[in-house]
Tab-separated table of C-alpha atoms in Angstrom:
chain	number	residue	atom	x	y	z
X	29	UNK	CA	82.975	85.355	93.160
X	30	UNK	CA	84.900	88.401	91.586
X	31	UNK	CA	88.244	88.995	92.114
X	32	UNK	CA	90.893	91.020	91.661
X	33	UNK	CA	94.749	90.882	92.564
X	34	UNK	CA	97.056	93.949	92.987
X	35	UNK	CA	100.347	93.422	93.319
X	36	UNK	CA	103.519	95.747	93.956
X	37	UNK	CA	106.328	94.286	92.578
X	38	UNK	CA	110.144	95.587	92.255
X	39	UNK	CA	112.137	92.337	90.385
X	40	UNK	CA	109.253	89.710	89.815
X	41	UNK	CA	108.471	87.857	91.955
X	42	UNK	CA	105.413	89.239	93.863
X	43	UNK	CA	104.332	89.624	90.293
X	44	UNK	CA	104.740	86.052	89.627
X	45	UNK	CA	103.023	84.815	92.609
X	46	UNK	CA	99.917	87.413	91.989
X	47	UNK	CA	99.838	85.972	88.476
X	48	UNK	CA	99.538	82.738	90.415
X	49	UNK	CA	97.321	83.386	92.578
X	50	UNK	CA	95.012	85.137	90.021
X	51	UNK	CA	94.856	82.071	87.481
X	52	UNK	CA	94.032	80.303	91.275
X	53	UNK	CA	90.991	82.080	91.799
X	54	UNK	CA	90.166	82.812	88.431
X	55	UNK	CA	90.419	86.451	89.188
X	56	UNK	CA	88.661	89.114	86.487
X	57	UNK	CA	92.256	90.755	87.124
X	58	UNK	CA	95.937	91.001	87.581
X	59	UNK	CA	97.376	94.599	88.480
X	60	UNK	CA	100.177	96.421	88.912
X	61	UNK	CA	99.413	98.987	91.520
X	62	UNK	CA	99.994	102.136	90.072
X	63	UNK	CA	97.569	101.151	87.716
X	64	UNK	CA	95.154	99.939	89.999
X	65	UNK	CA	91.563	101.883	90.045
X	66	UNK	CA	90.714	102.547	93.938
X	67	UNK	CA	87.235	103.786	93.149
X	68	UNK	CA	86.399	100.600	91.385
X	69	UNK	CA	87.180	98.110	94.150
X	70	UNK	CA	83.648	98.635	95.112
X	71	UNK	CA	82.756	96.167	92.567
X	72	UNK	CA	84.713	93.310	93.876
X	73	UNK	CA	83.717	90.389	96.531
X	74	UNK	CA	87.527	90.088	96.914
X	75	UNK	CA	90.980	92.297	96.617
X	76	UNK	CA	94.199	90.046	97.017
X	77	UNK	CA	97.077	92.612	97.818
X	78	UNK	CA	100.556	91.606	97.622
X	79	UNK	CA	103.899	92.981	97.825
X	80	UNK	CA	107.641	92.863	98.261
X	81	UNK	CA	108.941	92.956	102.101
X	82	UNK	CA	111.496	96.035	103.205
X	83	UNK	CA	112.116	96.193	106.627
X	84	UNK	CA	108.885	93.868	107.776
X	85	UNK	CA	107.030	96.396	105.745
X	86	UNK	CA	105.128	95.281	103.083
X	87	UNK	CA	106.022	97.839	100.115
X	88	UNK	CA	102.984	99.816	98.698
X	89	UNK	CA	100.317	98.536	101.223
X	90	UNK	CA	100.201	102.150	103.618
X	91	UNK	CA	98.563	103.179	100.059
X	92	UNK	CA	95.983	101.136	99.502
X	93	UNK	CA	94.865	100.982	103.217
X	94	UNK	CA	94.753	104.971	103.556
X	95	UNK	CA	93.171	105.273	99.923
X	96	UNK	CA	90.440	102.515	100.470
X	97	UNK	CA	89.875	102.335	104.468
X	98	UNK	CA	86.911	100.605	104.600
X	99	UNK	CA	88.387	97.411	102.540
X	100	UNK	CA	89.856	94.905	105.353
X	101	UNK	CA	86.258	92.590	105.782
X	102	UNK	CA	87.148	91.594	101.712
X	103	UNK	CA	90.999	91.615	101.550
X	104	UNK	CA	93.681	88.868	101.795
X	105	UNK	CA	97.471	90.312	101.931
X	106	UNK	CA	100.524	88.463	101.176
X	107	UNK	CA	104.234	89.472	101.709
X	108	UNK	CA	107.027	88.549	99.707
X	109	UNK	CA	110.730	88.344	101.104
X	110	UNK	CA	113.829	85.982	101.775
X	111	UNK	CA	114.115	85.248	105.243
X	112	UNK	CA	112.955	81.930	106.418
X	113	UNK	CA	109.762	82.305	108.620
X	114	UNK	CA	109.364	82.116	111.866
X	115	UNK	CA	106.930	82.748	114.560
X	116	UNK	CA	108.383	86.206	115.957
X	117	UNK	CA	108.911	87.800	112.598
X	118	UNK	CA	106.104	86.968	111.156
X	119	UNK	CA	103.954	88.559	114.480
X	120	UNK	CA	106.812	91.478	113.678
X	121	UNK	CA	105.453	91.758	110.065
X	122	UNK	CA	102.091	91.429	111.009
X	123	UNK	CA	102.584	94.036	113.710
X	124	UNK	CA	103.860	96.801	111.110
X	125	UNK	CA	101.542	95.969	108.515
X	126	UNK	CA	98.084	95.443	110.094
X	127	UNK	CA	98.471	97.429	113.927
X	128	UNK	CA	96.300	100.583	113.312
X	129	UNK	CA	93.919	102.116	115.672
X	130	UNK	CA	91.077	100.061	113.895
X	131	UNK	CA	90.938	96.661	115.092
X	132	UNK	CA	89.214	95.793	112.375
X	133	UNK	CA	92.338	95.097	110.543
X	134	UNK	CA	93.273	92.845	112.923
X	135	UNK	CA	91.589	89.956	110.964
X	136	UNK	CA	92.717	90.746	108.032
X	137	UNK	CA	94.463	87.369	105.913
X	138	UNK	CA	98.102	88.156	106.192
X	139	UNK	CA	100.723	85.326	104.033
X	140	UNK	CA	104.239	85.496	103.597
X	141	UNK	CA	105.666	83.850	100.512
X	142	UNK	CA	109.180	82.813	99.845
X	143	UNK	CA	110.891	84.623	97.548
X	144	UNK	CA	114.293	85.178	95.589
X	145	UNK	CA	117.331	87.691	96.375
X	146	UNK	CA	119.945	88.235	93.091
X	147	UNK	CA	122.761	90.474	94.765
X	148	UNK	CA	123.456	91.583	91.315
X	149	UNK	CA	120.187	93.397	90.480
X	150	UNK	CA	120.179	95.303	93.896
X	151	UNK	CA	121.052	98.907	93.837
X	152	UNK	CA	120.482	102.103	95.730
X	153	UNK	CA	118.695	101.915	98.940
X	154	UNK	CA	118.459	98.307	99.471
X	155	UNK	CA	121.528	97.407	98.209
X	156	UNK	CA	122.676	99.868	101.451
X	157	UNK	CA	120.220	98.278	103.609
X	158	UNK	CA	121.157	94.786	102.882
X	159	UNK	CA	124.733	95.762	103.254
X	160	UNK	CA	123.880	97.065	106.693
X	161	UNK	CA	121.871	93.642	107.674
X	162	UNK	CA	124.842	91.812	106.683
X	163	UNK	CA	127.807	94.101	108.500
X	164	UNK	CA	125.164	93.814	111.892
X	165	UNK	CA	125.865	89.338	111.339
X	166	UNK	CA	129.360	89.584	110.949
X	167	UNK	CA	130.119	92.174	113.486
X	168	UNK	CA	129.300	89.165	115.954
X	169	UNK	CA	125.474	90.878	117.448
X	170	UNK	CA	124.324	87.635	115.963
X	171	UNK	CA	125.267	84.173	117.355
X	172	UNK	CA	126.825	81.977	115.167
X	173	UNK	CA	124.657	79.496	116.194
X	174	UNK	CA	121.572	81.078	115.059
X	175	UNK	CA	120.901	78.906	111.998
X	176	UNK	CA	118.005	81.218	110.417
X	177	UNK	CA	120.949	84.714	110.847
X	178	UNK	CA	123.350	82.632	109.152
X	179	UNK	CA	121.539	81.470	106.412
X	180	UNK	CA	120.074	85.341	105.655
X	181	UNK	CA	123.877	85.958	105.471
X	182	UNK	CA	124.518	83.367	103.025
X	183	UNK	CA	121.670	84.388	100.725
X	184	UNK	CA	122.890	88.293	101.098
X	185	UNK	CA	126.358	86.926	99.837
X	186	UNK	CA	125.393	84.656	97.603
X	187	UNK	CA	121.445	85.108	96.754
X	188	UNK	CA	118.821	82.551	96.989
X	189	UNK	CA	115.826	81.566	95.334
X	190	UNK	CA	112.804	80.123	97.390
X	191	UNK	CA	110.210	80.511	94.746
X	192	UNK	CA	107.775	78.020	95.139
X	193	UNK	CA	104.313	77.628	93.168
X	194	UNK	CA	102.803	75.431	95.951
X	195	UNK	CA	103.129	79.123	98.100
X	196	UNK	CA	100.526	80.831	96.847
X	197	UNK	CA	97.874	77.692	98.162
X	198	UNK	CA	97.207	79.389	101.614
X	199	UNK	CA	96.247	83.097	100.140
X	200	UNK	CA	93.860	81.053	97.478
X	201	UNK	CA	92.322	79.414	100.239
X	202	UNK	CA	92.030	82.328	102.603
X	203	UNK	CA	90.355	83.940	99.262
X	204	UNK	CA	87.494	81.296	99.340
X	205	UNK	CA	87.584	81.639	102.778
X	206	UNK	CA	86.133	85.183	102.432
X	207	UNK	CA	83.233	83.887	99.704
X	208	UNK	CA	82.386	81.172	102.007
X	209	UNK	CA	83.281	79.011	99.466
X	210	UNK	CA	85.837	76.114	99.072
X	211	UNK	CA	88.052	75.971	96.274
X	212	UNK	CA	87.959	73.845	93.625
X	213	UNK	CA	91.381	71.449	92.636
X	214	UNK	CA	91.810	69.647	89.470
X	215	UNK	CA	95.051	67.317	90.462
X	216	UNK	CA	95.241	66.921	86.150
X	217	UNK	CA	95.650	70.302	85.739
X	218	UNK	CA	98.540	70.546	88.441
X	219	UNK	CA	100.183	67.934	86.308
X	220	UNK	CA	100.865	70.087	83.363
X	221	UNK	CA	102.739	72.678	85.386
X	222	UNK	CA	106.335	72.978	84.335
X	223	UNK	CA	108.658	72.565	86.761
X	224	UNK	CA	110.576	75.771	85.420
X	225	UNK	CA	107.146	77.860	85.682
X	226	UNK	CA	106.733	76.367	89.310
X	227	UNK	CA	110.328	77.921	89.909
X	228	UNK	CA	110.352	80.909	87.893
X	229	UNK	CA	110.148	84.682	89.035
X	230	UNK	CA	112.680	86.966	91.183
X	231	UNK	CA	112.120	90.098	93.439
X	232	UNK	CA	115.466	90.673	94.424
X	233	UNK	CA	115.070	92.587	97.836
X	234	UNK	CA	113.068	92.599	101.620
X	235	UNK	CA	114.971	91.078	104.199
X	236	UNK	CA	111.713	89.332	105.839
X	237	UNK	CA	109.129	85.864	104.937
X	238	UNK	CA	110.650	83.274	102.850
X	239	UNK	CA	109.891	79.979	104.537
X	240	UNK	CA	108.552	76.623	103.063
X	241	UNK	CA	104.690	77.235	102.199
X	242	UNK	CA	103.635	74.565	105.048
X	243	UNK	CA	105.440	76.566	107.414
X	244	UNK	CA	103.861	79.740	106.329
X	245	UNK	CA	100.563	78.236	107.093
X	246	UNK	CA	101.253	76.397	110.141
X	247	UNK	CA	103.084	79.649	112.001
X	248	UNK	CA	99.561	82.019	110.770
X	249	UNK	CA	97.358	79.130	112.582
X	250	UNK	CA	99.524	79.164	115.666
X	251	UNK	CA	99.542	82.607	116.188
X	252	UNK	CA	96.136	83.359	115.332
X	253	UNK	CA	95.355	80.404	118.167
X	254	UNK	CA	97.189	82.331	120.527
X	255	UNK	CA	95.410	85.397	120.010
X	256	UNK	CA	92.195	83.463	120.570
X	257	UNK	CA	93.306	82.401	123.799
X	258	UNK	CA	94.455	85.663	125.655
């Protein structure tokens, strides 16, 4: 199987979690992309995309799908934000990211990861937009009693970090998926993993994903049932 991962990261951690996923699948490589070659994806049985979420948009991905059109039958997405995941905003992000007149896409691997949010490294447009998230909870449009509103407030106050290693497990398996293949675990070599490397990364911005990776799984398999059944 060759690989490659492209990732469009603003503060780290989509990068991290590419860089994960890469040394996963033993992927030939690891790219930023705006230094990513479009007319050598031809070469590749798989392209992992993945990056930051604005808005339930996943930042950078409107370029890849209009520059290579024809790639969705060999590519696995992933998302990167703070919010904890549930079943209506992930079928949101899904929804912005992968509803074109094509149905094609439609089939197309979509993961959200968990991510981090540092209020002090946020500037310009986000900084506004997470502003404007945050005036929207306190100005009462969201119940108090709406546990996943109030902890997106917290993390816009205060910042969060939901990095988690164990995240990237889904998109490595939807990979193999692809190949027909089933990946291959060595439980020694998870062993040696610092904890601090398991942690470590930072992106800083998106107001969507975030959720533990279980859940992430779970919520793609439930909705992807329900589609099957309508």
């Amino acid at each position: 199987m060759k690989s490659i991962v492209i990732y469009n990261s603003k503060r780290g951690s989509t990068e991290q979690y590419a860089r994960w996923i890469a040394e996963d699948i033993k992927a030939e490589q690891c790219i930023a992309l705006e230094h990513a070659d479009f007319h050598a994806l031809d070469q590749f049985d798989v392209v992992v995309f993945g990056g930051w979420i604005r808005g339930s948009g996943i930042v950078g991905l409107d370029k890849l799908k209009k520059s290579v059109p024809e790639i969705f039958s060999r590519l696995v997405i992933f998302g990167v934000g703070i919010s904890r995941l549930t079943p209506e905003n992930y079928m949101q992000i899904v929804d912005i990211n992968l509803n074109t007149k094509d149905d094609r896409w439609n089939n197309v691997p979509l993961h959200v990861l968990p991510g981090r949010y540092d209020p002090s490294q946020v500037a310009g447009l986000d900084k506004f937009l997470m502003a404007v998230s945050k005036r929207v909870m306190i100005s009462g449009r969201v119940s108090d009693k709406d546990q996943g509103a109030m902890e997106m407030k917290a993390a816009i106050e205060k910042g969060v970090d939901r990095m988690d290693r164990k995240a990237v497990e889904p998109v490595v398996k939807s990979v193999y998926k692809i190949c027909g293949m089933s990946p291959v675990t060595d439980a020694s070599d998870d062993s040696d993993v610092d904890e601090k490397d398991r942690n470590s990364g930072g992106e800083g911005s998106g107001q969507d994903g975030g959720g533990d990776p279980a859940d992430t799984d779970a919520i793609m398999r439930e909705m992807l049932s329900r589609h099957d059944q309508e």
